[in-house]
């Protein structure tokens, strides 16, 4: 990788992810790149993984909130970071050859930083709550899908715009389970916006609260859960996740990941780049 382009801090020189301890038993992981609408470069994803691991291994943490600084939760993957490689960081998996030509390199990269990292966060053995305000696009949606619960501000809006980029959905793909079959198709086919209220109606969002109450409301939910027996919480999460997996999630997710890679490959052949356009949607 070219270390010159690895951006590990925000404009203020702070880490891209920080951990706060707002209440007993509760850790709050904060995406800290508001100047880029919390666009996720690889550095942010590895910092996020480190933060989840730190909280998972800290016996004083029972519940983890995933929040974001600034007006928007996340604009998705940082497409301007394509020359940065997982090998610029502490790689977690054994899929190497990140610079291999053709699909070999890209497959390994996306499996490591998008699919497997997100799956690790989904399996953190403590309850996680996404605290969402403003826009949450594609890669941003992946982070929320990996969390157990979602509290959304009334100004939150969710979108998967991968169709507009010539791709069939995000790498970590939980849409049919989170939104239901028909709404998942609408979300993907139209690349349109789902409001917080609409997302709550699909079951994707647990609670919608006024923006001014988002932080307090999420923290209140976290504190209620943090007072419960920790082991029972872990087992409850495992139980629900096992039921989710029994519905075919792992098989469906490996299929969509292969189809997603096929789209990248198609776009490389037709447009000479893995996505068909870099156009970014506005709500
Ligand atoms: Zn991709």
PDB file of C-alpha atoms and ligand atoms in Angstrom:
ATOM      1  CA  UNK A   1       0.000   0.000   0.000  1.00  0.00           C
ATOM      2  CA  UNK A   2       1.027   3.589  -0.304  1.00  0.00           C
ATOM      3  CA  UNK A   3       1.400   4.802   3.277  1.00  0.00           C
ATOM      4  CA  UNK A   4       1.352   8.440   2.068  1.00  0.00           C
ATOM      5  CA  UNK A   5      -2.405   8.307   1.610  1.00  0.00           C
ATOM      6  CA  UNK A   6      -3.369   6.569   4.867  1.00  0.00           C
ATOM      7  CA  UNK A   7      -5.545   9.141   6.690  1.00  0.00           C
ATOM      8  CA  UNK A   8      -5.742   8.107  10.354  1.00  0.00           C
ATOM      9  CA  UNK A   9      -7.119  11.327  11.866  1.00  0.00           C
ATOM     10  CA  UNK A  10      -9.879  13.844  11.223  1.00  0.00           C
ATOM     11  CA  UNK A  11      -9.186  17.463  10.249  1.00  0.00           C
ATOM     12  CA  UNK A  12      -8.630  18.359  13.914  1.00  0.00           C
ATOM     13  CA  UNK A  13      -5.932  15.703  14.174  1.00  0.00           C
ATOM     14  CA  UNK A  14      -8.045  13.422  16.375  1.00  0.00           C
ATOM     15  CA  UNK A  15      -8.493   9.644  15.867  1.00  0.00           C
ATOM     16  CA  UNK A  16     -11.314   8.675  13.485  1.00  0.00           C
ATOM     17  CA  UNK A  17     -12.995   6.666  16.236  1.00  0.00           C
ATOM     18  CA  UNK A  18     -13.162   7.445  19.942  1.00  0.00           C
ATOM     19  CA  UNK A  19     -14.562   5.681  23.012  1.00  0.00           C
ATOM     20  CA  UNK A  20     -16.573   7.487  25.695  1.00  0.00           C
ATOM     21  CA  UNK A  21     -17.898   6.154  29.022  1.00  0.00           C
ATOM     22  CA  UNK A  22     -21.180   8.075  29.502  1.00  0.00           C
ATOM     23  CA  UNK A  23     -22.688   5.855  32.249  1.00  0.00           C
ATOM     24  CA  UNK A  24     -21.963   2.823  34.403  1.00  0.00           C
ATOM     25  CA  UNK A  25     -21.693  -0.319  32.288  1.00  0.00           C
ATOM     26  CA  UNK A  26     -22.044   1.641  29.043  1.00  0.00           C
ATOM     27  CA  UNK A  27     -19.375   2.441  26.452  1.00  0.00           C
ATOM     28  CA  UNK A  28     -20.065   4.772  23.556  1.00  0.00           C
ATOM     29  CA  UNK A  29     -17.992   4.290  20.395  1.00  0.00           C
ATOM     30  CA  UNK A  30     -18.128   7.473  18.295  1.00  0.00           C
ATOM     31  CA  UNK A  31     -17.324   7.845  14.605  1.00  0.00           C
ATOM     32  CA  UNK A  32     -15.208  11.006  14.746  1.00  0.00           C
ATOM     33  CA  UNK A  33     -14.874  12.203  11.175  1.00  0.00           C
ATOM     34  CA  UNK A  34     -17.663  14.754  10.910  1.00  0.00           C
ATOM     35  CA  UNK A  35     -15.632  16.860   8.443  1.00  0.00           C
ATOM     36  CA  UNK A  36     -16.042  13.980   5.948  1.00  0.00           C
ATOM     37  CA  UNK A  37     -19.593  13.025   7.046  1.00  0.00           C
ATOM     38  CA  UNK A  38     -18.002  10.001   8.736  1.00  0.00           C
ATOM     39  CA  UNK A  39     -16.919   8.491   5.433  1.00  0.00           C
ATOM     40  CA  UNK A  40     -15.334   5.151   6.291  1.00  0.00           C
ATOM     41  CA  UNK A  41     -11.767   4.795   5.110  1.00  0.00           C
ATOM     42  CA  UNK A  42      -9.866   1.630   6.017  1.00  0.00           C
ATOM     43  CA  UNK A  43      -8.183   3.436   8.939  1.00  0.00           C
ATOM     44  CA  UNK A  44     -11.597   4.206  10.438  1.00  0.00           C
ATOM     45  CA  UNK A  45     -12.711   0.578  10.014  1.00  0.00           C
ATOM     46  CA  UNK A  46      -9.618  -0.772  11.769  1.00  0.00           C
ATOM     47  CA  UNK A  47      -9.963   1.837  14.526  1.00  0.00           C
ATOM     48  CA  UNK A  48     -13.605   0.823  14.846  1.00  0.00           C
ATOM     49  CA  UNK A  49     -12.628  -2.831  15.120  1.00  0.00           C
ATOM     50  CA  UNK A  50     -10.096  -1.976  17.821  1.00  0.00           C
ATOM     51  CA  UNK A  51     -12.764   0.008  19.687  1.00  0.00           C
ATOM     52  CA  UNK A  52     -15.271  -2.870  19.546  1.00  0.00           C
ATOM     53  CA  UNK A  53     -12.583  -5.287  20.769  1.00  0.00           C
ATOM     54  CA  UNK A  54     -11.567  -2.938  23.590  1.00  0.00           C
ATOM     55  CA  UNK A  55     -15.189  -2.673  24.753  1.00  0.00           C
ATOM     56  CA  UNK A  56     -15.838  -6.401  24.314  1.00  0.00           C
ATOM     57  CA  UNK A  57     -12.814  -7.276  26.453  1.00  0.00           C
ATOM     58  CA  UNK A  58     -13.492  -4.642  29.137  1.00  0.00           C
ATOM     59  CA  UNK A  59     -15.363  -6.308  32.002  1.00  0.00           C
ATOM     60  CA  UNK A  60     -16.755  -2.945  33.135  1.00  0.00           C
ATOM     61  CA  UNK A  61     -18.632  -2.620  29.805  1.00  0.00           C
ATOM     62  CA  UNK A  62     -21.986  -4.399  29.448  1.00  0.00           C
ATOM     63  CA  UNK A  63     -23.599  -2.421  26.609  1.00  0.00           C
ATOM     64  CA  UNK A  64     -21.984  -0.667  23.630  1.00  0.00           C
ATOM     65  CA  UNK A  65     -23.490   2.334  21.829  1.00  0.00           C
ATOM     66  CA  UNK A  66     -22.292   3.101  18.299  1.00  0.00           C
ATOM     67  CA  UNK A  67     -22.755   6.831  17.664  1.00  0.00           C
ATOM     68  CA  UNK A  68     -21.441   9.380  15.167  1.00  0.00           C
ATOM     69  CA  UNK A  69     -20.236  12.955  15.519  1.00  0.00           C
ATOM     70  CA  UNK A  70     -21.714  15.703  13.331  1.00  0.00           C
ATOM     71  CA  UNK A  71     -24.957  16.083  11.379  1.00  0.00           C
ATOM     72  CA  UNK A  72     -24.796  12.721   9.565  1.00  0.00           C
ATOM     73  CA  UNK A  73     -24.216   9.204  10.883  1.00  0.00           C
ATOM     74  CA  UNK A  74     -22.140   8.074   7.882  1.00  0.00           C
ATOM     75  CA  UNK A  75     -21.933   8.748   4.156  1.00  0.00           C
ATOM     76  CA  UNK A  76     -20.623   5.203   3.599  1.00  0.00           C
ATOM     77  CA  UNK A  77     -17.322   3.873   2.346  1.00  0.00           C
ATOM     78  CA  UNK A  78     -14.657   6.403   1.454  1.00  0.00           C
ATOM     79  CA  UNK A  79     -14.209   5.730  -2.261  1.00  0.00           C
ATOM     80  CA  UNK A  80     -11.222   8.068  -2.352  1.00  0.00           C
ATOM     81  CA  UNK A  81      -9.159   5.559  -0.339  1.00  0.00           C
ATOM     82  CA  UNK A  82      -8.931   2.790  -2.923  1.00  0.00           C
ATOM     83  CA  UNK A  83      -5.124   2.729  -3.007  1.00  0.00           C
ATOM     84  CA  UNK A  84      -4.924   2.023   0.736  1.00  0.00           C
ATOM     85  CA  UNK A  85      -4.654  -1.681   1.605  1.00  0.00           C
ATOM     86  CA  UNK A  86      -5.580  -3.813   4.627  1.00  0.00           C
ATOM     87  CA  UNK A  87      -1.862  -4.593   4.883  1.00  0.00           C
ATOM     88  CA  UNK A  88      -1.342  -0.944   5.906  1.00  0.00           C
ATOM     89  CA  UNK A  89      -3.012  -2.042   9.179  1.00  0.00           C
ATOM     90  CA  UNK A  90      -3.087  -5.116  11.451  1.00  0.00           C
ATOM     91  CA  UNK A  91      -4.862  -7.562   9.150  1.00  0.00           C
ATOM     92  CA  UNK A  92      -7.295  -9.895  10.933  1.00  0.00           C
ATOM     93  CA  UNK A  93      -7.864 -12.646   8.370  1.00  0.00           C
ATOM     94  CA  UNK A  94      -5.616 -14.851   6.267  1.00  0.00           C
ATOM     95  CA  UNK A  95      -6.769 -13.690   2.836  1.00  0.00           C
ATOM     96  CA  UNK A  96      -3.579 -12.060   1.651  1.00  0.00           C
ATOM     97  CA  UNK A  97      -2.467 -11.089  -1.898  1.00  0.00           C
ATOM     98  CA  UNK A  98      -4.297  -7.761  -1.601  1.00  0.00           C
ATOM     99  CA  UNK A  99      -2.354  -6.374  -4.579  1.00  0.00           C
ATOM    100  CA  UNK A 100      -3.014  -9.356  -6.852  1.00  0.00           C
ATOM    101  CA  UNK A 101      -4.371  -8.351 -10.288  1.00  0.00           C
ATOM    102  CA  UNK A 102      -7.931  -8.878 -11.451  1.00  0.00           C
ATOM    103  CA  UNK A 103     -10.541  -9.915  -8.950  1.00  0.00           C
ATOM    104  CA  UNK A 104      -8.124 -11.750  -6.641  1.00  0.00           C
ATOM    105  CA  UNK A 105      -6.930  -8.625  -4.851  1.00  0.00           C
ATOM    106  CA  UNK A 106     -10.292  -6.873  -4.610  1.00  0.00           C
ATOM    107  CA  UNK A 107     -12.061  -9.997  -3.359  1.00  0.00           C
ATOM    108  CA  UNK A 108      -9.498 -10.378  -0.555  1.00  0.00           C
ATOM    109  CA  UNK A 109      -9.678  -6.669   0.343  1.00  0.00           C
ATOM    110  CA  UNK A 110     -13.470  -6.471   0.477  1.00  0.00           C
ATOM    111  CA  UNK A 111     -13.763  -9.774   2.339  1.00  0.00           C
ATOM    112  CA  UNK A 112     -11.332  -8.520   4.989  1.00  0.00           C
ATOM    113  CA  UNK A 113     -12.428  -4.914   5.534  1.00  0.00           C
ATOM    114  CA  UNK A 114     -16.129  -4.960   4.627  1.00  0.00           C
ATOM    115  CA  UNK A 115     -17.522  -8.473   5.117  1.00  0.00           C
ATOM    116  CA  UNK A 116     -15.451 -10.079   7.862  1.00  0.00           C
ATOM    117  CA  UNK A 117     -14.889  -6.972   9.992  1.00  0.00           C
ATOM    118  CA  UNK A 118     -18.625  -6.186   9.961  1.00  0.00           C
ATOM    119  CA  UNK A 119     -19.451  -9.795  10.825  1.00  0.00           C
ATOM    120  CA  UNK A 120     -17.054  -9.559  13.799  1.00  0.00           C
ATOM    121  CA  UNK A 121     -18.943  -6.511  15.069  1.00  0.00           C
ATOM    122  CA  UNK A 122     -22.283  -8.281  14.567  1.00  0.00           C
ATOM    123  CA  UNK A 123     -20.948 -11.074  16.791  1.00  0.00           C
ATOM    124  CA  UNK A 124     -19.533  -8.919  19.614  1.00  0.00           C
ATOM    125  CA  UNK A 125     -20.929 -10.787  22.643  1.00  0.00           C
ATOM    126  CA  UNK A 126     -22.474  -7.727  24.270  1.00  0.00           C
ATOM    127  CA  UNK A 127     -25.603  -5.787  23.259  1.00  0.00           C
ATOM    128  CA  UNK A 128     -24.862  -3.006  20.766  1.00  0.00           C
ATOM    129  CA  UNK A 129     -27.105  -0.016  20.029  1.00  0.00           C
ATOM    130  CA  UNK A 130     -26.753   2.184  16.948  1.00  0.00           C
ATOM    131  CA  UNK A 131     -27.523   5.852  17.659  1.00  0.00           C
ATOM    132  CA  UNK A 132     -28.368   7.374  14.287  1.00  0.00           C
ATOM    133  CA  UNK A 133     -28.916  10.967  13.176  1.00  0.00           C
ATOM    134  CA  UNK A 134     -29.002  12.477   9.691  1.00  0.00           C
ATOM    135  CA  UNK A 135     -27.982  10.541   6.613  1.00  0.00           C
ATOM    136  CA  UNK A 136     -26.912   6.908   6.774  1.00  0.00           C
ATOM    137  CA  UNK A 137     -25.807   5.644   3.371  1.00  0.00           C
ATOM    138  CA  UNK A 138     -24.729   2.148   2.197  1.00  0.00           C
ATOM    139  CA  UNK A 139     -21.559   1.448   4.213  1.00  0.00           C
ATOM    140  CA  UNK A 140     -23.209   3.457   6.989  1.00  0.00           C
ATOM    141  CA  UNK A 141     -26.175   1.129   6.734  1.00  0.00           C
ATOM    142  CA  UNK A 142     -23.806  -1.836   7.175  1.00  0.00           C
ATOM    143  CA  UNK A 143     -22.681  -0.494  10.553  1.00  0.00           C
ATOM    144  CA  UNK A 144     -26.277  -0.064  11.722  1.00  0.00           C
ATOM    145  CA  UNK A 145     -27.255  -3.522  10.432  1.00  0.00           C
ATOM    146  CA  UNK A 146     -24.412  -5.017  12.485  1.00  0.00           C
ATOM    147  CA  UNK A 147     -25.849  -3.541  15.704  1.00  0.00           C
ATOM    148  CA  UNK A 148     -28.503  -5.279  17.816  1.00  0.00           C
ATOM    149  CA  UNK A 149     -30.776  -2.285  18.408  1.00  0.00           C
ATOM    150  CA  UNK A 150     -31.305   1.023  16.598  1.00  0.00           C
ATOM    151  CA  UNK A 151     -32.385   4.357  18.057  1.00  0.00           C
ATOM    152  CA  UNK A 152     -32.920   6.966  15.354  1.00  0.00           C
ATOM    153  CA  UNK A 153     -33.399  10.714  15.501  1.00  0.00           C
ATOM    154  CA  UNK A 154     -36.483  11.975  13.693  1.00  0.00           C
ATOM    155  CA  UNK A 155     -34.176  13.434  11.007  1.00  0.00           C
ATOM    156  CA  UNK A 156     -32.468  10.110  10.262  1.00  0.00           C
ATOM    157  CA  UNK A 157     -32.692   8.816   6.684  1.00  0.00           C
ATOM    158  CA  UNK A 158     -31.438   5.483   5.396  1.00  0.00           C
ATOM    159  CA  UNK A 159     -30.308   4.656   1.870  1.00  0.00           C
ATOM    160  CA  UNK A 160     -28.425   1.972  -0.044  1.00  0.00           C
ATOM    161  CA  UNK A 161     -27.258   3.728  -3.210  1.00  0.00           C
ATOM    162  CA  UNK A 162     -25.149   0.854  -4.569  1.00  0.00           C
ATOM    163  CA  UNK A 163     -27.513   0.360  -7.534  1.00  0.00           C
ATOM    164  CA  UNK A 164     -26.609   3.878  -8.675  1.00  0.00           C
ATOM    165  CA  UNK A 165     -22.965   2.747  -8.565  1.00  0.00           C
ATOM    166  CA  UNK A 166     -23.721  -0.322 -10.683  1.00  0.00           C
ATOM    167  CA  UNK A 167     -23.569  -2.728  -7.729  1.00  0.00           C
ATOM    168  CA  UNK A 168     -26.356  -4.934  -6.338  1.00  0.00           C
ATOM    169  CA  UNK A 169     -26.164  -4.031  -2.629  1.00  0.00           C
ATOM    170  CA  UNK A 170     -23.619  -3.538   0.136  1.00  0.00           C
ATOM    171  CA  UNK A 171     -20.974  -6.166   0.927  1.00  0.00           C
ATOM    172  CA  UNK A 172     -22.525  -6.980   4.336  1.00  0.00           C
ATOM    173  CA  UNK A 173     -26.110  -7.555   3.290  1.00  0.00           C
ATOM    174  CA  UNK A 174     -28.847  -7.963   5.851  1.00  0.00           C
ATOM    175  CA  UNK A 175     -31.543  -6.062   3.963  1.00  0.00           C
ATOM    176  CA  UNK A 176     -34.196  -8.811   3.535  1.00  0.00           C
ATOM    177  CA  UNK A 177     -34.086  -9.647   7.245  1.00  0.00           C
ATOM    178  CA  UNK A 178     -33.952  -6.039   8.430  1.00  0.00           C
ATOM    179  CA  UNK A 179     -36.519  -4.429   6.111  1.00  0.00           C
ATOM    180  CA  UNK A 180     -38.594  -7.383   4.910  1.00  0.00           C
ATOM    181  CA  UNK A 181     -38.471  -8.790   1.380  1.00  0.00           C
ATOM    182  CA  UNK A 182     -40.605  -6.167  -0.386  1.00  0.00           C
ATOM    183  CA  UNK A 183     -39.204  -3.060   1.330  1.00  0.00           C
ATOM    184  CA  UNK A 184     -35.660  -4.381   0.809  1.00  0.00           C
ATOM    185  CA  UNK A 185     -36.355  -4.571  -2.925  1.00  0.00           C
ATOM    186  CA  UNK A 186     -37.802  -1.034  -2.959  1.00  0.00           C
ATOM    187  CA  UNK A 187     -34.793   0.279  -1.034  1.00  0.00           C
ATOM    188  CA  UNK A 188     -32.349  -1.330  -3.472  1.00  0.00           C
ATOM    189  CA  UNK A 189     -34.219  -0.834  -6.779  1.00  0.00           C
ATOM    190  CA  UNK A 190     -34.979   2.864  -6.193  1.00  0.00           C
ATOM    191  CA  UNK A 191     -31.804   3.674  -4.204  1.00  0.00           C
ATOM    192  CA  UNK A 192     -34.239   5.950  -2.396  1.00  0.00           C
ATOM    193  CA  UNK A 193     -34.455   7.239   1.140  1.00  0.00           C
ATOM    194  CA  UNK A 194     -36.236   5.552   4.012  1.00  0.00           C
ATOM    195  CA  UNK A 195     -37.172   8.033   6.736  1.00  0.00           C
ATOM    196  CA  UNK A 196     -36.726   7.203  10.406  1.00  0.00           C
ATOM    197  CA  UNK A 197     -40.489   6.665  10.730  1.00  0.00           C
ATOM    198  CA  UNK A 198     -40.609   4.411   7.648  1.00  0.00           C
ATOM    199  CA  UNK A 199     -37.595   2.468   8.917  1.00  0.00           C
ATOM    200  CA  UNK A 200     -39.333   2.002  12.268  1.00  0.00           C
ATOM    201  CA  UNK A 201     -42.428   0.686  10.453  1.00  0.00           C
ATOM    202  CA  UNK A 202     -40.293  -2.018   8.780  1.00  0.00           C
ATOM    203  CA  UNK A 203     -38.840  -3.031  12.148  1.00  0.00           C
ATOM    204  CA  UNK A 204     -35.331  -1.814  11.259  1.00  0.00           C
ATOM    205  CA  UNK A 205     -35.461   0.974  13.874  1.00  0.00           C
ATOM    206  CA  UNK A 206     -36.509   0.266  17.465  1.00  0.00           C
ATOM    207  CA  UNK A 207     -37.259   3.853  18.510  1.00  0.00           C
ATOM    208  CA  UNK A 208     -37.589   7.221  16.809  1.00  0.00           C
ATOM    209  CA  UNK A 209     -36.927  10.222  19.056  1.00  0.00           C
ATOM    210  CA  UNK A 210     -36.503  13.976  18.533  1.00  0.00           C
ATOM    211  CA  UNK A 211     -32.937  14.809  17.476  1.00  0.00           C
ATOM    212  CA  UNK A 212     -32.390  16.826  20.657  1.00  0.00           C
ATOM    213  CA  UNK A 213     -33.212  13.743  22.748  1.00  0.00           C
ATOM    214  CA  UNK A 214     -31.253  11.193  20.696  1.00  0.00           C
ATOM    215  CA  UNK A 215     -28.196  10.915  22.937  1.00  0.00           C
ATOM    216  CA  UNK A 216     -30.132  10.856  26.237  1.00  0.00           C
ATOM    217  CA  UNK A 217     -32.741   8.449  24.933  1.00  0.00           C
ATOM    218  CA  UNK A 218     -30.135   6.011  23.597  1.00  0.00           C
ATOM    219  CA  UNK A 219     -28.160   6.226  26.817  1.00  0.00           C
ATOM    220  CA  UNK A 220     -31.308   5.570  28.813  1.00  0.00           C
ATOM    221  CA  UNK A 221     -32.013   2.416  26.805  1.00  0.00           C
ATOM    222  CA  UNK A 222     -28.378   1.339  27.239  1.00  0.00           C
ATOM    223  CA  UNK A 223     -28.475   1.903  30.992  1.00  0.00           C
ATOM    224  CA  UNK A 224     -31.665  -0.134  31.381  1.00  0.00           C
ATOM    225  CA  UNK A 225     -29.984  -3.038  29.564  1.00  0.00           C
ATOM    226  CA  UNK A 226     -26.642  -2.573  31.377  1.00  0.00           C
ATOM    227  CA  UNK A 227     -28.392  -3.225  34.701  1.00  0.00           C
ATOM    228  CA  UNK A 228     -29.387  -6.744  33.563  1.00  0.00           C
ATOM    229  CA  UNK A 229     -27.311  -9.908  34.167  1.00  0.00           C
ATOM    230  CA  UNK A 230     -24.430  -9.796  31.682  1.00  0.00           C
ATOM    231  CA  UNK A 231     -24.238 -13.512  30.910  1.00  0.00           C
ATOM    232  CA  UNK A 232     -27.976 -13.737  30.258  1.00  0.00           C
ATOM    233  CA  UNK A 233     -27.651 -10.784  27.870  1.00  0.00           C
ATOM    234  CA  UNK A 234     -24.827 -12.561  26.005  1.00  0.00           C
ATOM    235  CA  UNK A 235     -26.881 -15.749  25.740  1.00  0.00           C
ATOM    236  CA  UNK A 236     -29.982 -13.841  24.604  1.00  0.00           C
ATOM    237  CA  UNK A 237     -27.948 -12.205  21.842  1.00  0.00           C
ATOM    238  CA  UNK A 238     -26.498 -15.580  20.803  1.00  0.00           C
ATOM    239  CA  UNK A 239     -29.996 -17.088  20.822  1.00  0.00           C
ATOM    240  CA  UNK A 240     -31.497 -14.427  18.550  1.00  0.00           C
ATOM    241  CA  UNK A 241     -28.463 -14.468  16.270  1.00  0.00           C
ATOM    242  CA  UNK A 242     -28.689 -18.266  16.015  1.00  0.00           C
ATOM    243  CA  UNK A 243     -32.352 -17.971  15.006  1.00  0.00           C
ATOM    244  CA  UNK A 244     -31.356 -15.297  12.465  1.00  0.00           C
ATOM    245  CA  UNK A 245     -28.700 -17.613  11.036  1.00  0.00           C
ATOM    246  CA  UNK A 246     -31.167 -20.528  10.970  1.00  0.00           C
ATOM    247  CA  UNK A 247     -33.232 -18.357   8.583  1.00  0.00           C
ATOM    248  CA  UNK A 248     -30.415 -18.699   6.071  1.00  0.00           C
ATOM    249  CA  UNK A 249     -28.520 -15.481   6.720  1.00  0.00           C
ATOM    250  CA  UNK A 250     -24.968 -16.902   6.324  1.00  0.00           C
ATOM    251  CA  UNK A 251     -25.817 -18.604   3.014  1.00  0.00           C
ATOM    252  CA  UNK A 252     -27.681 -15.560   1.700  1.00  0.00           C
ATOM    253  CA  UNK A 253     -24.825 -13.291   2.722  1.00  0.00           C
ATOM    254  CA  UNK A 254     -22.164 -15.367   0.969  1.00  0.00           C
ATOM    255  CA  UNK A 255     -24.314 -15.397  -2.186  1.00  0.00           C
ATOM    256  CA  UNK A 256     -24.783 -11.619  -2.185  1.00  0.00           C
ATOM    257  CA  UNK A 257     -21.072 -11.111  -1.544  1.00  0.00           C
ATOM    258  CA  UNK A 258     -20.265 -13.167  -4.648  1.00  0.00           C
ATOM    259  CA  UNK A 259     -22.868 -11.236  -6.700  1.00  0.00           C
ATOM    260  CA  UNK A 260     -21.446  -7.964  -5.367  1.00  0.00           C
ATOM    261  CA  UNK A 261     -17.973  -9.014  -6.553  1.00  0.00           C
ATOM    262  CA  UNK A 262     -19.449  -9.983  -9.928  1.00  0.00           C
ATOM    263  CA  UNK A 263     -20.817  -6.426 -10.254  1.00  0.00           C
ATOM    264  CA  UNK A 264     -17.381  -4.947  -9.458  1.00  0.00           C
ATOM    265  CA  UNK A 265     -15.839  -7.257 -12.047  1.00  0.00           C
ATOM    266  CA  UNK A 266     -18.465  -6.297 -14.641  1.00  0.00           C
ATOM    267  CA  UNK A 267     -17.891  -2.591 -13.983  1.00  0.00           C
ATOM    268  CA  UNK A 268     -14.126  -3.051 -14.350  1.00  0.00           C
ATOM    269  CA  UNK A 269     -14.685  -4.637 -17.758  1.00  0.00           C
ATOM    270  CA  UNK A 270     -17.206  -2.065 -18.972  1.00  0.00           C
ATOM    271  CA  UNK A 271     -16.125   1.188 -17.233  1.00  0.00           C
ATOM    272  CA  UNK A 272     -12.556   0.403 -16.168  1.00  0.00           C
ATOM    273  CA  UNK A 273     -13.410   0.941 -12.496  1.00  0.00           C
ATOM    274  CA  UNK A 274     -15.184  -1.167  -9.862  1.00  0.00           C
ATOM    275  CA  UNK A 275     -18.211   1.148  -9.715  1.00  0.00           C
ATOM    276  CA  UNK A 276     -19.979   2.665 -12.689  1.00  0.00           C
ATOM    277  CA  UNK A 277     -20.001   6.226 -11.338  1.00  0.00           C
ATOM    278  CA  UNK A 278     -18.806   8.143  -8.288  1.00  0.00           C
ATOM    279  CA  UNK A 279     -22.022  10.189  -8.105  1.00  0.00           C
ATOM    280  CA  UNK A 280     -23.117  10.739  -4.500  1.00  0.00           C
ATOM    281  CA  UNK A 281     -26.828  11.058  -3.757  1.00  0.00           C
ATOM    282  CA  UNK A 282     -28.383  13.948  -1.858  1.00  0.00           C
ATOM    283  CA  UNK A 283     -31.573  13.471   0.149  1.00  0.00           C
TER     284      UNK A 283
HETATM  285 ZN1  LIG B   1     -17.549  -3.595  -2.947  1.00  0.00          ZN
END
